[in-house]
Amino acid sequence: MGRSPCCEKAHTNKGAWTKEEDERLITYIRAHGEGCWRSLPKAAGLLRCGKSCRLRWINYLRPDLKRGNFTEEEDELIIKLHSLLGNKWSLIAGRLPGRTDNEIKNYWNTHIRRKLLSRGIDPTKHRSINEPTSTQKVTTISFAGDSKDDYLDQKINIKVESVEMNKEDNEIQEKCLPDLNLELRISPPHHQQNQQMDHHHQRSNSICFTCSLGIQNSKDCSCSKTNGNGCSNNIVGMNIIAGYDFLGLKTNGLLDYRTLETK
DNA sequence: AAGATGTGCAACCGCCCAAAT
DNA sequence: TATTTGGGCGGTTGCACATCT
């Protein structure tokens, strides 16, 4: 039952990689591509565990890696993404081409933490260190258009509610909740969704496949063929606008939420 | 000059989850 | 359905180098 045995760990090297090992790994992956890390070491003639090969390739040998110092823009983007995602380094790395999760994690721990602390900002909570500890602010960000027209005009209003909590509430919160709860939900305002659906599909009761995927004004959109008006930029389940810069995450009509999902 | 301490980062460890059987 | 494994991830460690005393 189950899979075939895992890689032999008895005869594997550990520690720093030699130049020869690097070259063997590069040569093998160039010839055969990535994947099947378990069988790779043997096939490549390496006395390493598959995981070690994968790590070495992803974090150091990959040709598309951007080596060198982080730019100021990258710094700020990492801070923004960390405030949104927490320690989800792989997701953050997904938004920084050429950077690896390990690199960003190290950079955060060695540079950015200090940078934020010097600004008087708690790097974990992204709040001022000087904020009184007896109360805690809970910030809810909701996306809502004030009117149907706003929605159609592709505007997003960010509504921020700050709720002061008393000490007792805070203690309960501390006991019951982890430091940061970053459940990300993106959806259109509920009171507009039906209107929008009606508007969009007033002549047809069903939504085409491309629209259900959030691909608007696609040449494959059958809605435009049925109602003649084309899609009115509604994205079912996603209230993201073409080219909107969502917290610094440039979107191209769609927020690539796959890279924001937790695994 | 030499030992102590601090810093940066590559690599490892252990856990989780989906896939395979 | 239960069990096992591979791949992926975040946290941590340990080493090399830099700086301080």
mmCIF file of C-alpha atoms (C1' of nucleotides) in Angstrom:
data_model
loop_
_atom_site.group_PDB
_atom_site.id
_atom_site.type_symbol
_atom_site.label_atom_id
_atom_site.label_comp_id
_atom_site.label_asym_id
_atom_site.label_seq_id
_atom_site.Cartn_x
_atom_site.Cartn_y
_atom_site.Cartn_z
ATOM 1 C CA MET A 1 0.000 0.000 0.000
ATOM 2 C CA GLY A 2 1.107 3.573 -0.597
ATOM 3 C CA ARG A 3 3.878 4.763 -2.817
ATOM 4 C CA SER A 4 7.271 3.322 -3.458
ATOM 5 C CA PRO A 5 9.907 4.052 -0.789
ATOM 6 C CA CYS A 6 11.226 7.561 -0.317
ATOM 7 C CA CYS A 7 14.724 8.583 -1.401
ATOM 8 C CA GLU A 8 17.560 6.879 0.455
ATOM 9 C CA LYS A 9 18.788 9.204 3.134
ATOM 10 C CA ALA A 10 21.695 7.034 4.249
ATOM 11 C CA HIS A 11 24.178 7.994 1.558
ATOM 12 C CA THR A 12 23.427 11.672 1.010
ATOM 13 C CA ASN A 13 25.664 14.689 1.396
ATOM 14 C CA LYS A 14 24.651 17.605 3.549
ATOM 15 C CA GLY A 15 25.803 21.166 3.932
ATOM 16 C CA ALA A 16 27.134 23.579 1.372
ATOM 17 C CA TRP A 17 26.986 22.594 -2.271
ATOM 18 C CA THR A 18 30.201 22.271 -4.229
ATOM 19 C CA LYS A 19 30.681 23.803 -7.648
ATOM 20 C CA GLU A 20 30.720 20.347 -9.191
ATOM 21 C CA GLU A 21 27.388 19.453 -7.595
ATOM 22 C CA ASP A 22 25.890 22.705 -8.853
ATOM 23 C CA GLU A 23 27.081 21.993 -12.368
ATOM 24 C CA ARG A 24 25.689 18.465 -12.305
ATOM 25 C CA LEU A 25 22.325 19.754 -11.163
ATOM 26 C CA ILE A 26 22.218 22.541 -13.732
ATOM 27 C CA THR A 27 23.244 20.215 -16.537
ATOM 28 C CA TYR A 28 20.627 17.658 -15.595
ATOM 29 C CA ILE A 29 17.765 20.149 -15.287
ATOM 30 C CA ARG A 30 18.730 21.851 -18.545
ATOM 31 C CA ALA A 31 18.527 18.497 -20.269
ATOM 32 C CA HIS A 32 15.471 17.027 -18.538
ATOM 33 C CA GLY A 33 13.655 19.912 -16.927
ATOM 34 C CA GLU A 34 12.405 20.329 -13.378
ATOM 35 C CA GLY A 35 10.245 17.835 -11.571
ATOM 36 C CA CYS A 36 10.439 14.389 -10.004
ATOM 37 C CA TRP A 37 12.899 15.545 -7.389
ATOM 38 C CA ARG A 38 12.923 12.143 -5.772
ATOM 39 C CA SER A 39 14.550 10.392 -8.708
ATOM 40 C CA LEU A 40 16.621 13.392 -9.820
ATOM 41 C CA PRO A 41 19.656 12.954 -7.551
ATOM 42 C CA LYS A 42 20.337 9.417 -8.712
ATOM 43 C CA ALA A 43 19.721 10.290 -12.350
ATOM 44 C CA ALA A 44 21.981 13.321 -12.108
ATOM 45 C CA GLY A 45 24.679 11.430 -10.244
ATOM 46 C CA LEU A 46 24.281 13.468 -7.072
ATOM 47 C CA LEU A 47 24.584 12.178 -3.528
ATOM 48 C CA ARG A 48 21.897 14.537 -2.332
ATOM 49 C CA CYS A 49 18.338 14.171 -1.213
ATOM 50 C CA GLY A 50 15.702 15.323 -3.707
ATOM 51 C CA LYS A 51 14.497 18.049 -1.422
ATOM 52 C CA SER A 52 17.991 19.443 -1.157
ATOM 53 C CA CYS A 53 18.277 19.516 -4.965
ATOM 54 C CA ARG A 54 14.958 21.264 -5.301
ATOM 55 C CA LEU A 55 15.926 23.889 -2.738
ATOM 56 C CA ARG A 56 19.306 24.480 -4.322
ATOM 57 C CA TRP A 57 17.764 24.899 -7.757
ATOM 58 C CA ILE A 58 14.863 27.101 -6.696
ATOM 59 C CA ASN A 59 16.781 29.346 -4.343
ATOM 60 C CA TYR A 60 20.131 29.616 -6.029
ATOM 61 C CA LEU A 61 20.648 28.051 -9.442
ATOM 62 C CA ARG A 62 17.514 28.959 -11.381
ATOM 63 C CA PRO A 63 18.523 31.140 -14.349
ATOM 64 C CA ASP A 64 15.665 33.617 -13.889
ATOM 65 C CA LEU A 65 16.762 34.652 -10.425
ATOM 66 C CA LYS A 66 17.450 38.293 -9.845
ATOM 67 C CA ARG A 67 20.523 38.500 -7.658
ATOM 68 C CA GLY A 68 21.632 41.621 -5.892
ATOM 69 C CA ASN A 69 20.173 44.253 -3.626
ATOM 70 C CA PHE A 70 16.473 44.866 -3.247
ATOM 71 C CA THR A 71 15.233 48.165 -4.622
ATOM 72 C CA GLU A 72 13.248 50.675 -2.600
ATOM 73 C CA GLU A 73 10.161 49.730 -4.649
ATOM 74 C CA GLU A 74 10.653 46.076 -3.824
ATOM 75 C CA ASP A 75 11.032 46.966 -0.132
ATOM 76 C CA GLU A 76 7.740 48.828 -0.092
ATOM 77 C CA LEU A 77 5.961 46.098 -2.022
ATOM 78 C CA ILE A 78 7.201 43.463 0.403
ATOM 79 C CA ILE A 79 5.964 45.544 3.329
ATOM 80 C CA LYS A 80 2.560 45.989 1.699
ATOM 81 C CA LEU A 81 2.251 42.346 0.835
ATOM 82 C CA HIS A 82 3.378 41.277 4.288
ATOM 83 C CA SER A 83 0.757 43.491 5.890
ATOM 84 C CA LEU A 84 -1.803 41.766 3.686
ATOM 85 C CA LEU A 85 -0.563 38.194 3.711
ATOM 86 C CA GLY A 86 1.576 37.800 6.802
ATOM 87 C CA ASN A 87 4.490 35.357 6.620
ATOM 88 C CA LYS A 88 3.287 33.779 3.392
ATOM 89 C CA TRP A 89 6.688 34.140 1.803
ATOM 90 C CA SER A 90 5.918 32.054 -1.249
ATOM 91 C CA LEU A 91 2.897 34.217 -2.064
ATOM 92 C CA ILE A 92 4.931 37.369 -1.562
ATOM 93 C CA ALA A 93 7.679 35.942 -3.756
ATOM 94 C CA GLY A 94 5.085 35.255 -6.435
ATOM 95 C CA ARG A 95 4.626 39.013 -6.754
ATOM 96 C CA LEU A 96 8.347 39.763 -7.011
ATOM 97 C CA PRO A 97 9.740 38.286 -10.213
ATOM 98 C CA GLY A 98 13.196 36.822 -9.800
ATOM 99 C CA ARG A 99 13.010 36.706 -6.009
ATOM 100 C CA THR A 100 12.578 33.557 -3.971
ATOM 101 C CA ASP A 101 10.570 32.989 -0.833
ATOM 102 C CA ASN A 102 13.746 32.129 1.062
ATOM 103 C CA GLU A 103 15.474 35.278 -0.105
ATOM 104 C CA ILE A 104 12.518 37.467 0.850
ATOM 105 C CA LYS A 105 12.178 35.740 4.207
ATOM 106 C CA ASN A 106 15.851 36.338 4.959
ATOM 107 C CA TYR A 107 15.640 39.905 3.727
ATOM 108 C CA TRP A 108 12.603 40.555 5.871
ATOM 109 C CA ASN A 109 14.251 39.179 8.978
ATOM 110 C CA THR A 110 17.540 40.975 8.463
ATOM 111 C CA HIS A 111 16.583 44.308 6.880
ATOM 112 C CA ILE A 112 12.926 45.165 6.734
ATOM 113 C CA ARG A 113 12.106 44.270 10.325
ATOM 114 C CA ARG A 114 14.795 46.663 11.443
ATOM 115 C CA LYS A 115 13.663 49.285 8.961
ATOM 116 C CA LEU A 116 10.092 49.158 10.279
ATOM 117 C CA LEU A 117 11.233 49.185 13.885
ATOM 118 C CA SER A 118 13.323 52.276 13.196
ATOM 119 C CA ARG A 119 10.153 53.896 11.813
ATOM 120 C CA GLY A 120 8.377 52.977 15.040
ATOM 121 C CA ILE A 121 6.246 50.321 13.363
ATOM 122 C CA ASP A 122 5.670 46.863 14.758
ATOM 123 C CA PRO A 123 6.761 44.597 11.872
ATOM 124 C CA THR A 124 4.372 41.838 12.911
ATOM 125 C CA LYS A 125 1.246 43.900 13.295
ATOM 126 C CA HIS A 126 2.109 46.793 10.981
ATOM 127 C CA ARG A 127 0.962 49.237 13.609
ATOM 128 C CA SER A 128 2.718 51.950 15.505
ATOM 129 C CA ILE A 129 4.699 50.613 18.454
ATOM 130 C CA ASN A 130 3.543 53.616 20.500
ATOM 131 C CA GLU A 131 -0.093 52.602 20.284
ATOM 132 C CA PRO A 132 -1.433 51.946 23.769
ATOM 133 C CA THR A 133 -1.563 48.259 24.606
ATOM 134 C CA SER A 134 -4.750 48.512 26.640
ATOM 135 C CA THR A 135 -6.819 48.944 23.520
ATOM 136 C CA GLN A 136 -6.626 47.347 20.167
ATOM 137 C CA LYS A 137 -7.951 48.636 16.914
ATOM 138 C CA VAL A 138 -9.645 46.211 14.617
ATOM 139 C CA THR A 139 -9.648 47.463 11.077
ATOM 140 C CA THR A 140 -12.099 46.117 8.590
ATOM 141 C CA ILE A 141 -11.628 46.995 4.983
ATOM 142 C CA SER A 142 -14.618 46.499 2.784
ATOM 143 C CA PHE A 143 -14.984 47.257 -0.859
ATOM 144 C CA ALA A 144 -18.259 48.894 -1.690
ATOM 145 C CA GLY A 145 -19.547 51.257 -4.287
ATOM 146 C CA ASP A 146 -21.961 53.847 -2.940
ATOM 147 C CA SER A 147 -24.288 53.488 -5.826
ATOM 148 C CA LYS A 148 -24.971 51.361 -8.798
ATOM 149 C CA ASP A 149 -23.419 54.054 -10.965
ATOM 150 C CA ASP A 150 -20.231 54.048 -8.971
ATOM 151 C CA TYR A 151 -19.996 50.370 -9.498
ATOM 152 C CA LEU A 152 -20.561 50.684 -13.189
ATOM 153 C CA ASP A 153 -18.058 53.505 -13.346
ATOM 154 C CA GLN A 154 -15.556 51.017 -12.019
ATOM 155 C CA LYS A 155 -14.772 52.765 -8.792
ATOM 156 C CA ILE A 156 -13.946 51.020 -5.598
ATOM 157 C CA ASN A 157 -14.447 52.835 -2.340
ATOM 158 C CA ILE A 158 -12.427 51.504 0.519
ATOM 159 C CA LYS A 159 -14.323 51.829 3.736
ATOM 160 C CA VAL A 160 -12.255 51.567 6.859
ATOM 161 C CA GLU A 161 -13.927 50.997 10.161
ATOM 162 C CA SER A 162 -11.894 51.297 13.306
ATOM 163 C CA VAL A 163 -13.341 49.764 16.387
ATOM 164 C CA GLU A 164 -11.852 50.542 19.738
ATOM 165 C CA MET A 165 -11.766 47.508 21.967
ATOM 166 C CA ASN A 166 -11.622 47.647 25.705
ATOM 167 C CA LYS A 167 -9.007 45.758 27.672
ATOM 168 C CA GLU A 168 -11.310 42.863 28.452
ATOM 169 C CA ASP A 169 -12.212 42.348 24.812
ATOM 170 C CA ASN A 170 -8.583 42.557 23.950
ATOM 171 C CA GLU A 171 -7.723 39.783 26.409
ATOM 172 C CA ILE A 172 -10.412 37.577 24.944
ATOM 173 C CA GLN A 173 -9.117 38.323 21.485
ATOM 174 C CA GLU A 174 -5.585 37.458 22.542
ATOM 175 C CA LYS A 175 -6.721 34.136 23.952
ATOM 176 C CA CYS A 176 -8.897 33.121 21.078
ATOM 177 C CA LEU A 177 -7.169 34.419 18.008
ATOM 178 C CA PRO A 178 -3.742 34.207 16.468
ATOM 179 C CA ASP A 179 -1.764 37.419 15.901
ATOM 180 C CA LEU A 180 -3.005 38.055 12.453
ATOM 181 C CA ASN A 181 -6.130 36.779 10.821
ATOM 182 C CA LEU A 182 -5.754 37.437 7.145
ATOM 183 C CA GLU A 183 -8.627 35.660 5.549
ATOM 184 C CA LEU A 184 -8.952 37.349 2.178
ATOM 185 C CA ARG A 185 -12.323 37.489 0.537
ATOM 186 C CA ILE A 186 -13.029 39.407 -2.586
ATOM 187 C CA SER A 187 -16.587 39.757 -3.720
ATOM 188 C CA PRO A 188 -18.864 42.336 -5.243
ATOM 189 C CA PRO A 189 -21.118 44.299 -2.935
ATOM 190 C CA HIS A 190 -24.023 41.980 -2.221
ATOM 191 C CA HIS A 191 -26.679 44.637 -2.796
ATOM 192 C CA GLN A 192 -25.311 45.337 -6.224
ATOM 193 C CA GLN A 193 -24.579 41.890 -7.383
ATOM 194 C CA ASN A 194 -28.143 41.115 -8.315
ATOM 195 C CA GLN A 195 -28.618 44.473 -9.955
ATOM 196 C CA GLN A 196 -25.464 43.977 -11.855
ATOM 197 C CA MET A 197 -26.415 40.503 -12.893
ATOM 198 C CA ASP A 198 -29.800 41.778 -14.002
ATOM 199 C CA HIS A 199 -28.246 44.593 -15.933
ATOM 200 C CA HIS A 200 -25.768 42.368 -17.582
ATOM 201 C CA HIS A 201 -28.101 39.546 -18.343
ATOM 202 C CA GLN A 202 -31.363 41.330 -18.737
ATOM 203 C CA ARG A 203 -31.794 39.646 -22.086
ATOM 204 C CA SER A 204 -30.419 36.293 -21.166
ATOM 205 C CA ASN A 205 -30.787 34.363 -17.962
ATOM 206 C CA SER A 206 -27.484 32.519 -18.102
ATOM 207 C CA ILE A 207 -23.922 33.721 -17.943
ATOM 208 C CA CYS A 208 -21.384 32.631 -20.459
ATOM 209 C CA PHE A 209 -18.395 30.564 -19.508
ATOM 210 C CA THR A 210 -15.788 33.260 -20.137
ATOM 211 C CA CYS A 211 -17.669 35.698 -17.932
ATOM 212 C CA SER A 212 -18.022 33.108 -15.200
ATOM 213 C CA LEU A 213 -14.241 32.939 -15.257
ATOM 214 C CA GLY A 214 -14.079 36.694 -14.987
ATOM 215 C CA ILE A 215 -12.745 37.193 -18.506
ATOM 216 C CA GLN A 216 -14.548 40.279 -19.669
ATOM 217 C CA ASN A 217 -15.060 41.515 -23.169
ATOM 218 C CA SER A 218 -13.391 38.428 -24.416
ATOM 219 C CA LYS A 219 -13.788 37.502 -28.026
ATOM 220 C CA ASP A 220 -15.193 34.261 -26.646
ATOM 221 C CA CYS A 221 -17.833 36.034 -24.587
ATOM 222 C CA SER A 222 -21.183 34.852 -25.815
ATOM 223 C CA CYS A 223 -23.013 37.465 -23.726
ATOM 224 C CA SER A 224 -21.934 40.168 -26.138
ATOM 225 C CA LYS A 225 -23.394 38.136 -28.937
ATOM 226 C CA THR A 226 -26.711 37.710 -27.170
ATOM 227 C CA ASN A 227 -27.325 41.209 -25.827
ATOM 228 C CA GLY A 228 -25.240 43.190 -28.266
ATOM 229 C CA ASN A 229 -23.778 45.396 -25.560
ATOM 230 C CA GLY A 230 -20.885 43.282 -24.497
ATOM 231 C CA CYS A 231 -19.927 42.714 -20.908
ATOM 232 C CA SER A 232 -20.219 45.692 -18.605
ATOM 233 C CA ASN A 233 -17.108 44.836 -16.681
ATOM 234 C CA ASN A 234 -18.790 42.811 -14.025
ATOM 235 C CA ILE A 235 -16.812 39.973 -12.676
ATOM 236 C CA VAL A 236 -18.850 37.388 -10.894
ATOM 237 C CA GLY A 237 -17.344 36.865 -7.467
ATOM 238 C CA MET A 238 -14.569 39.389 -8.046
ATOM 239 C CA ASN A 239 -14.971 43.132 -7.840
ATOM 240 C CA ILE A 240 -11.665 43.943 -9.433
ATOM 241 C CA ILE A 241 -11.251 46.479 -12.128
ATOM 242 C CA ALA A 242 -9.186 46.434 -15.274
ATOM 243 C CA GLY A 243 -5.702 47.686 -14.481
ATOM 244 C CA TYR A 244 -6.616 48.613 -10.933
ATOM 245 C CA ASP A 245 -3.658 48.817 -8.619
ATOM 246 C CA PHE A 246 -4.922 46.726 -5.731
ATOM 247 C CA LEU A 247 -2.615 47.495 -2.787
ATOM 248 C CA GLY A 248 0.209 47.832 -5.216
ATOM 249 C CA LEU A 249 -0.672 44.582 -6.951
ATOM 250 C CA LYS A 250 -1.126 45.643 -10.518
ATOM 251 C CA THR A 251 -3.969 43.729 -12.015
ATOM 252 C CA ASN A 252 -4.641 43.183 -15.608
ATOM 253 C CA GLY A 253 -8.380 43.134 -15.441
ATOM 254 C CA LEU A 254 -8.283 40.299 -13.007
ATOM 255 C CA LEU A 255 -6.624 39.989 -9.669
ATOM 256 C CA ASP A 256 -4.605 36.834 -9.955
ATOM 257 C CA TYR A 257 -6.045 35.481 -6.771
ATOM 258 C CA ARG A 258 -4.361 32.144 -7.268
ATOM 259 C CA THR A 259 -1.143 33.717 -6.124
ATOM 260 C CA LEU A 260 -2.905 35.192 -3.144
ATOM 261 C CA GLU A 261 -4.541 31.994 -2.037
ATOM 262 C CA THR A 262 -3.013 30.151 0.827
ATOM 263 C CA LYS A 263 -1.980 26.682 -0.101
ATOM 264 C "C1'" DA B 1 46.466 41.328 16.816
ATOM 265 C "C1'" DA B 2 43.081 38.477 18.729
ATOM 266 C "C1'" DG B 3 38.959 37.188 20.758
ATOM 267 C "C1'" DA B 4 34.015 38.469 21.199
ATOM 268 C "C1'" DT B 5 29.967 39.759 19.162
ATOM 269 C "C1'" DG B 6 26.925 40.849 15.332
ATOM 270 C "C1'" DT B 7 25.119 40.053 10.677
ATOM 271 C "C1'" DG B 8 23.671 37.803 6.412
ATOM 272 C "C1'" DC B 9 22.161 33.994 4.169
ATOM 273 C "C1'" DA B 10 22.322 29.115 2.419
ATOM 274 C "C1'" DA B 11 20.658 24.991 3.887
ATOM 275 C "C1'" DC B 12 18.197 21.935 6.880
ATOM 276 C "C1'" DC B 13 14.158 20.396 9.653
ATOM 277 C "C1'" DG B 14 9.668 19.251 10.462
ATOM 278 C "C1'" DC B 15 5.080 19.840 9.333
ATOM 279 C "C1'" DC B 16 1.052 19.863 6.128
ATOM 280 C "C1'" DC B 17 -1.615 18.488 2.240
ATOM 281 C "C1'" DA B 18 -2.665 16.376 -2.051
ATOM 282 C "C1'" DA B 19 -1.749 12.465 -4.746
ATOM 283 C "C1'" DA B 20 -0.799 7.717 -5.304
ATOM 284 C "C1'" DT B 21 -1.745 3.081 -4.229
ATOM 285 C "C1'" DT C 1 -11.119 4.207 2.888
ATOM 286 C "C1'" DA C 2 -6.653 3.974 4.981
ATOM 287 C "C1'" DT C 3 -1.980 4.473 4.504
ATOM 288 C "C1'" DT C 4 2.173 6.233 2.620
ATOM 289 C "C1'" DT C 5 4.940 9.443 0.059
ATOM 290 C "C1'" DG C 6 6.460 13.661 -2.637
ATOM 291 C "C1'" DG C 7 6.411 18.304 -2.964
ATOM 292 C "C1'" DG C 8 6.037 22.605 -0.911
ATOM 293 C "C1'" DC C 9 6.237 25.741 2.811
ATOM 294 C "C1'" DG C 10 7.647 28.480 7.048
ATOM 295 C "C1'" DG C 11 10.726 28.380 10.914
ATOM 296 C "C1'" DT C 12 15.228 27.666 12.492
ATOM 297 C "C1'" DT C 13 20.111 26.637 12.492
ATOM 298 C "C1'" DG C 14 24.872 27.034 11.598
ATOM 299 C "C1'" DC C 15 28.626 28.808 9.131
ATOM 300 C "C1'" DA C 16 31.356 32.483 6.998
ATOM 301 C "C1'" DC C 17 32.424 37.008 7.128
ATOM 302 C "C1'" DA C 18 32.361 41.762 9.182
ATOM 303 C "C1'" DT C 19 32.736 44.778 12.923
ATOM 304 C "C1'" DC C 20 33.716 45.941 17.573
ATOM 305 C "C1'" DT C 21 36.444 46.017 21.859
#
